[in-house]
Amino acid sequence: GAGVSQSPSNKVTEKGKDVELRCDPISGHTALYWYRQSLGQGLEFLIYFQGNSAPDKSGLPSDRFSAERTGGSVSTLTIQRTQQEDSAVYLCASSLGTGSLDYGYTFGSGTRLTVV
Amino acid sequence: KQEVTQIPAALSVPEGENLVLNCSFTDSAIYNLQWFRQDPGKGLTSLLLIQSSQREQTSGRLNASLDKSSGRSTLYIAASQPGDSATYLCAVRQGSGGGADGLTFGKGTHLIIQP
């Protein structure tokens, strides 16, 4: 696609429910990133994929968070048993590649998650 | 752990003025630094990317400088316009640049340009 697409754009869920957030990166972008932006806070790095592999999951806030990527394209971020502190904007970004060349990031518009 | 600080947190200036946004980081061993713009309800738009070996980058009315040894970057906006109103975010990338490092962001400067 022309840009990074995230869905849903807004999600309101009850505490304790599971939610799934989707990111569709730019076609051909091998690297994909998830960030979280909480009210009044900076962006927090969550996880990175190179292809379908996530080398380091230590940025995920708790074991209720998981992410996967299939076919080197679409990624889903799943939050189980949501808590109110999970309320934030979840941003996805993709880039052409990593290593010695840095092409910069393209961000999606984000999913605003509200846990009530 | 890398920390990125942006000053000021908010800035309001009349249209036409030149202005400078500041960014500082605690660990100078960065791979690169990016300035982004975020409009309300939107994602981030990359403005300028400075590699660690570079001193500055320019794009139109924007100029970003990098002093890696002192842990500082500035974003200079010339002849500001109301359309420049947005939140400006500074982010640094650590290590060898491999994506696993991710970006560390500042909390941003909320800029308002008064018509």
Coordinates of N, CA, C and O in Angstrom, one line a residue, chain A residues 6-95:
Chain A
Q6 N -3.1 1.0 9.8 CA -3.4 0.4 11.1 C -4.9 0.3 11.3 O -5.6 1.2 11.0
S7 N -5.3 -0.8 11.9 CA -6.7 -0.9 12.3 C -6.9 -1.7 13.6 O -6.1 -2.5 13.9
P8 N -8.0 -1.4 14.3 CA -8.9 -0.3 14.1 C -8.2 1.1 14.4 O -7.2 1.1 15.1
S9 N -8.8 2.2 14.0 CA -8.2 3.5 14.4 C -8.6 3.8 15.8 O -7.8 4.5 16.5
N10 N -9.7 3.3 16.3 CA -10.1 3.5 17.7 C -10.7 2.2 18.2 O -11.4 1.5 17.5
K11 N -10.4 1.9 19.5 CA -10.9 0.7 20.1 C -11.2 1.0 21.6 O -10.3 1.4 22.3
V12 N -12.5 0.8 22.0 CA -12.8 0.9 23.4 C -13.2 -0.5 23.8 O -14.0 -1.2 23.2
T13 N -12.5 -1.0 24.9 CA -12.8 -2.3 25.4 C -12.9 -2.3 26.9 O -12.5 -1.4 27.6
E14 N -13.6 -3.3 27.4 CA -13.8 -3.5 28.9 C -12.5 -4.1 29.5 O -11.9 -5.0 28.9
K15 N -12.2 -3.7 30.7 CA -11.1 -4.3 31.4 C -11.3 -5.8 31.5 O -12.3 -6.3 31.7
G16 N -10.2 -6.5 31.2 CA -10.2 -7.9 31.2 C -10.4 -8.6 29.9 O -10.1 -9.8 29.7
K17 N -10.8 -7.8 28.9 CA -11.0 -8.4 27.6 C -9.7 -8.4 26.8 O -8.8 -7.7 27.1
D18 N -9.6 -9.3 25.8 CA -8.5 -9.3 24.9 C -8.7 -8.4 23.7 O -9.8 -8.3 23.2
V19 N -7.6 -7.8 23.2 CA -7.8 -7.0 22.0 C -6.6 -7.3 21.0 O -5.6 -7.8 21.4
E20 N -6.9 -7.1 19.7 CA -5.9 -7.4 18.7 C -5.8 -6.2 17.8 O -6.8 -5.7 17.3
L21 N -4.6 -5.7 17.6 CA -4.4 -4.5 16.8 C -3.6 -5.0 15.6 O -2.7 -5.8 15.7
R22 N -3.9 -4.4 14.5 CA -3.3 -4.8 13.2 C -2.5 -3.7 12.5 O -2.9 -2.6 12.6
C23 N -1.4 -4.1 11.9 CA -0.6 -3.2 11.2 C -0.3 -3.8 9.8 O 0.2 -4.9 9.7
D24 N -0.5 -3.0 8.8 CA -0.2 -3.5 7.4 C 0.9 -2.5 6.9 O 0.6 -1.4 6.6
P25 N 2.1 -3.0 6.8 CA 3.2 -2.1 6.4 C 3.3 -1.7 5.0 O 2.5 -2.3 4.2
I26 N 4.1 -0.9 4.6 CA 4.3 -0.5 3.2 C 4.9 -1.8 2.5 O 5.8 -2.5 3.0
S27 N 4.4 -2.0 1.3 CA 4.8 -3.2 0.6 C 6.3 -3.2 0.3 O 6.8 -2.2 -0.1
G28 N 7.0 -4.3 0.7 CA 8.4 -4.4 0.4 C 9.2 -4.0 1.6 O 10.5 -4.2 1.7
H29 N 8.6 -3.4 2.7 CA 9.3 -3.0 3.9 C 9.5 -4.2 4.7 O 8.6 -4.8 5.2
T30 N 10.8 -4.6 4.9 CA 11.1 -5.8 5.7 C 11.1 -5.6 7.2 O 10.9 -6.6 7.9
A31 N 11.3 -4.4 7.6 CA 11.4 -4.1 9.1 C 10.1 -3.5 9.5 O 9.5 -2.6 8.9
L32 N 9.6 -3.9 10.7 CA 8.3 -3.4 11.2 C 8.5 -3.2 12.7 O 9.1 -4.1 13.4
Y33 N 7.9 -2.1 13.2 CA 8.1 -1.7 14.6 C 6.8 -1.4 15.3 O 5.9 -0.8 14.6
W34 N 6.6 -1.7 16.5 CA 5.5 -1.3 17.3 C 6.0 -0.4 18.5 O 6.9 -0.7 19.1
Y35 N 5.2 0.7 18.6 CA 5.5 1.7 19.7 C 4.2 2.0 20.4 O 3.1 1.8 19.9
R36 N 4.3 2.5 21.7 CA 3.1 2.9 22.4 C 3.3 4.3 22.9 O 4.4 4.7 23.3
Q37 N 2.3 5.1 22.7 CA 2.3 6.5 23.2 C 1.2 6.8 24.2 O 0.0 6.8 23.8
S38 N 1.6 6.9 25.4 CA 0.7 7.1 26.5 C 0.5 8.6 26.7 O 1.4 9.4 26.4
L39 N -0.6 9.0 27.3 CA -0.9 10.4 27.4 C 0.1 11.1 28.3 O 0.5 10.6 29.4
G40 N 0.7 12.1 27.8 CA 1.7 12.9 28.5 C 3.1 12.2 28.5 O 4.0 12.7 29.1
Q41 N 3.2 11.1 27.8 CA 4.5 10.4 27.8 C 5.1 10.4 26.4 O 4.4 10.6 25.4
G42 N 6.3 10.1 26.3 CA 7.0 9.9 25.0 C 6.6 8.6 24.4 O 5.9 7.8 25.0
L43 N 7.0 8.3 23.2 CA 6.8 7.0 22.5 C 7.7 6.0 23.1 O 8.9 6.2 23.3
E44 N 7.1 4.8 23.4 CA 7.8 3.7 24.0 C 8.0 2.6 23.0 O 7.0 2.1 22.5
F45 N 9.2 2.2 22.8 CA 9.5 1.1 21.8 C 9.0 -0.2 22.4 O 9.3 -0.6 23.6
L46 N 8.2 -1.0 21.7 CA 7.7 -2.3 22.2 C 8.4 -3.5 21.6 O 9.0 -4.3 22.3
I47 N 8.5 -3.6 20.2 CA 9.0 -4.7 19.6 C 9.3 -4.4 18.1 O 8.7 -3.5 17.5
Y48 N 10.2 -5.2 17.6 CA 10.7 -5.0 16.2 C 10.7 -6.4 15.5 O 11.0 -7.4 16.1
F49 N 10.3 -6.4 14.2 CA 10.3 -7.5 13.4 C 11.2 -7.3 12.2 O 11.2 -6.2 11.5
Q50 N 12.1 -8.2 11.9 CA 12.8 -8.3 10.6 C 12.3 -9.5 9.9 O 12.6 -10.6 10.3
G51 N 11.6 -9.3 8.8 CA 10.8 -10.4 8.3 C 9.8 -10.8 9.3 O 9.0 -10.0 9.8
N52 N 9.7 -12.1 9.5 CA 8.7 -12.7 10.5 C 9.3 -12.9 11.8 O 8.6 -13.3 12.8
S53 N 10.6 -12.5 12.0 CA 11.3 -12.8 13.2 C 11.4 -11.6 14.1 O 11.7 -10.5 13.7
A54 N 11.1 -11.8 15.4 CA 11.3 -10.7 16.4 C 12.5 -11.1 17.3 O 12.3 -11.9 18.3
P55 N 13.7 -10.5 17.1 CA 14.9 -11.0 17.8 C 14.8 -10.6 19.3 O 15.4 -11.3 20.1
D56 N 14.1 -9.6 19.7 CA 14.1 -9.1 21.1 C 12.7 -8.7 21.5 O 12.2 -7.7 20.9
K57 N 12.1 -9.4 22.4 CA 10.8 -9.1 22.9 C 10.8 -8.5 24.3 O 9.8 -8.3 24.9
S58 N 12.0 -8.0 24.7 CA 12.1 -7.5 26.1 C 11.4 -6.2 26.3 O 11.1 -5.8 27.4
G59 N 11.1 -5.5 25.2 CA 10.4 -4.2 25.3 C 8.9 -4.3 25.5 O 8.3 -3.3 25.9
L60 N 8.4 -5.5 25.4 CA 6.9 -5.7 25.7 C 6.7 -5.5 27.1 O 7.4 -6.0 28.0
P61 N 5.7 -4.7 27.5 CA 5.5 -4.3 28.9 C 5.2 -5.4 29.9 O 5.6 -5.3 31.0
S62 N 4.5 -6.5 29.4 CA 4.2 -7.6 30.3 C 4.0 -8.8 29.5 O 3.9 -8.7 28.2
D63 N 3.8 -9.9 30.1 CA 3.5 -11.2 29.4 C 2.1 -11.2 28.8 O 1.7 -12.2 28.1
R64 N 1.3 -10.2 29.1 CA 0.0 -10.1 28.5 C 0.1 -9.6 27.0 O -0.9 -9.7 26.3
F65 N 1.2 -9.1 26.7 CA 1.4 -8.5 25.4 C 2.2 -9.5 24.5 O 3.1 -10.2 24.9
S66 N 1.7 -9.7 23.3 CA 2.4 -10.6 22.3 C 2.2 -10.0 20.9 O 1.3 -9.2 20.7
A67 N 3.1 -10.3 20.0 CA 3.0 -9.8 18.7 C 3.5 -10.9 17.7 O 4.4 -11.7 18.1
E68 N 3.0 -10.9 16.5 CA 3.4 -11.8 15.5 C 3.3 -11.1 14.2 O 2.6 -10.1 14.0
R69 N 4.1 -11.7 13.2 CA 4.1 -11.2 11.9 C 4.1 -12.4 11.0 O 5.0 -13.3 11.2
T70 N 3.3 -12.4 10.0 CA 3.2 -13.6 9.1 C 3.4 -13.1 7.6 O 3.0 -12.0 7.3
G71 N 4.1 -14.0 6.9 CA 4.3 -13.6 5.5 C 5.2 -12.4 5.2 O 5.2 -11.8 4.1
G72 N 5.9 -12.0 6.3 CA 6.8 -10.8 6.1 C 6.0 -9.5 5.9 O 6.5 -8.5 5.4
S73 N 4.7 -9.6 6.2 CA 3.8 -8.4 5.9 C 3.1 -8.0 7.2 O 3.6 -7.4 8.1
V74 N 1.8 -8.4 7.2 CA 0.9 -7.9 8.3 C 1.4 -8.4 9.7 O 1.8 -9.5 9.8
S75 N 1.3 -7.5 10.6 CA 1.6 -7.8 12.0 C 0.4 -7.6 12.9 O -0.4 -6.6 12.7
T76 N 0.3 -8.4 13.9 CA -0.8 -8.1 14.9 C -0.1 -8.0 16.3 O 0.8 -8.8 16.6
L77 N -0.6 -7.1 17.1 CA -0.2 -6.9 18.5 C -1.4 -7.3 19.3 O -2.5 -6.7 19.2
T78 N -1.3 -8.3 20.2 CA -2.4 -8.8 21.0 C -2.1 -8.4 22.4 O -1.0 -8.6 23.0
I79 N -3.1 -7.9 23.1 CA -3.1 -7.6 24.5 C -4.2 -8.4 25.2 O -5.4 -8.3 24.9
Q80 N -3.8 -9.3 26.1 CA -4.7 -10.2 26.8 C -5.1 -9.5 28.1 O -4.3 -8.8 28.7
R81 N -6.3 -9.8 28.6 CA -6.7 -9.4 29.9 C -6.4 -7.9 30.1 O -5.7 -7.5 31.0
T82 N -6.9 -7.0 29.2 CA -6.5 -5.6 29.2 C -6.7 -5.0 30.6 O -7.7 -5.3 31.3
Q83 N -5.9 -4.0 30.9 CA -5.9 -3.2 32.1 C -6.0 -1.7 31.7 O -5.7 -1.4 30.6
Q84 N -6.5 -0.9 32.6 CA -6.7 0.5 32.3 C -5.3 1.2 31.9 O -5.3 2.1 31.1
E85 N -4.2 0.7 32.5 CA -3.0 1.3 32.1 C -2.5 1.0 30.7 O -1.5 1.5 30.2
D86 N -3.2 0.1 30.1 CA -2.9 -0.3 28.7 C -3.5 0.8 27.7 O -3.1 0.8 26.5
S87 N -4.3 1.7 28.2 CA -4.9 2.7 27.4 C -3.8 3.6 26.8 O -3.0 4.2 27.6
A88 N -3.7 3.7 25.5 CA -2.7 4.5 24.9 C -2.9 4.5 23.4 O -3.9 3.8 22.9
V89 N -2.1 5.2 22.6 CA -2.1 5.1 21.2 C -1.0 4.1 20.8 O 0.2 4.3 21.2
Y90 N -1.3 3.1 20.0 CA -0.3 2.1 19.6 C 0.0 2.4 18.1 O -0.8 2.4 17.3
L91 N 1.3 2.7 17.9 CA 1.8 3.1 16.6 C 2.6 2.0 16.0 O 3.5 1.4 16.7
C92 N 2.5 1.9 14.7 CA 3.3 0.9 14.0 C 4.1 1.7 12.9 O 3.6 2.7 12.4
A93 N 5.3 1.2 12.7 CA 6.2 1.8 11.7 C 6.8 0.7 10.9 O 7.0 -0.4 11.4
S94 N 7.2 1.1 9.6 CA 7.9 0.1 8.8 C 9.1 0.9 8.1 O 9.1 2.1 8.0
S95 N 10.1 0.1 7.7 CA 11.2 0.7 7.0 C 11.8 -0.4 6.0 O 11.5 -1.6 6.2

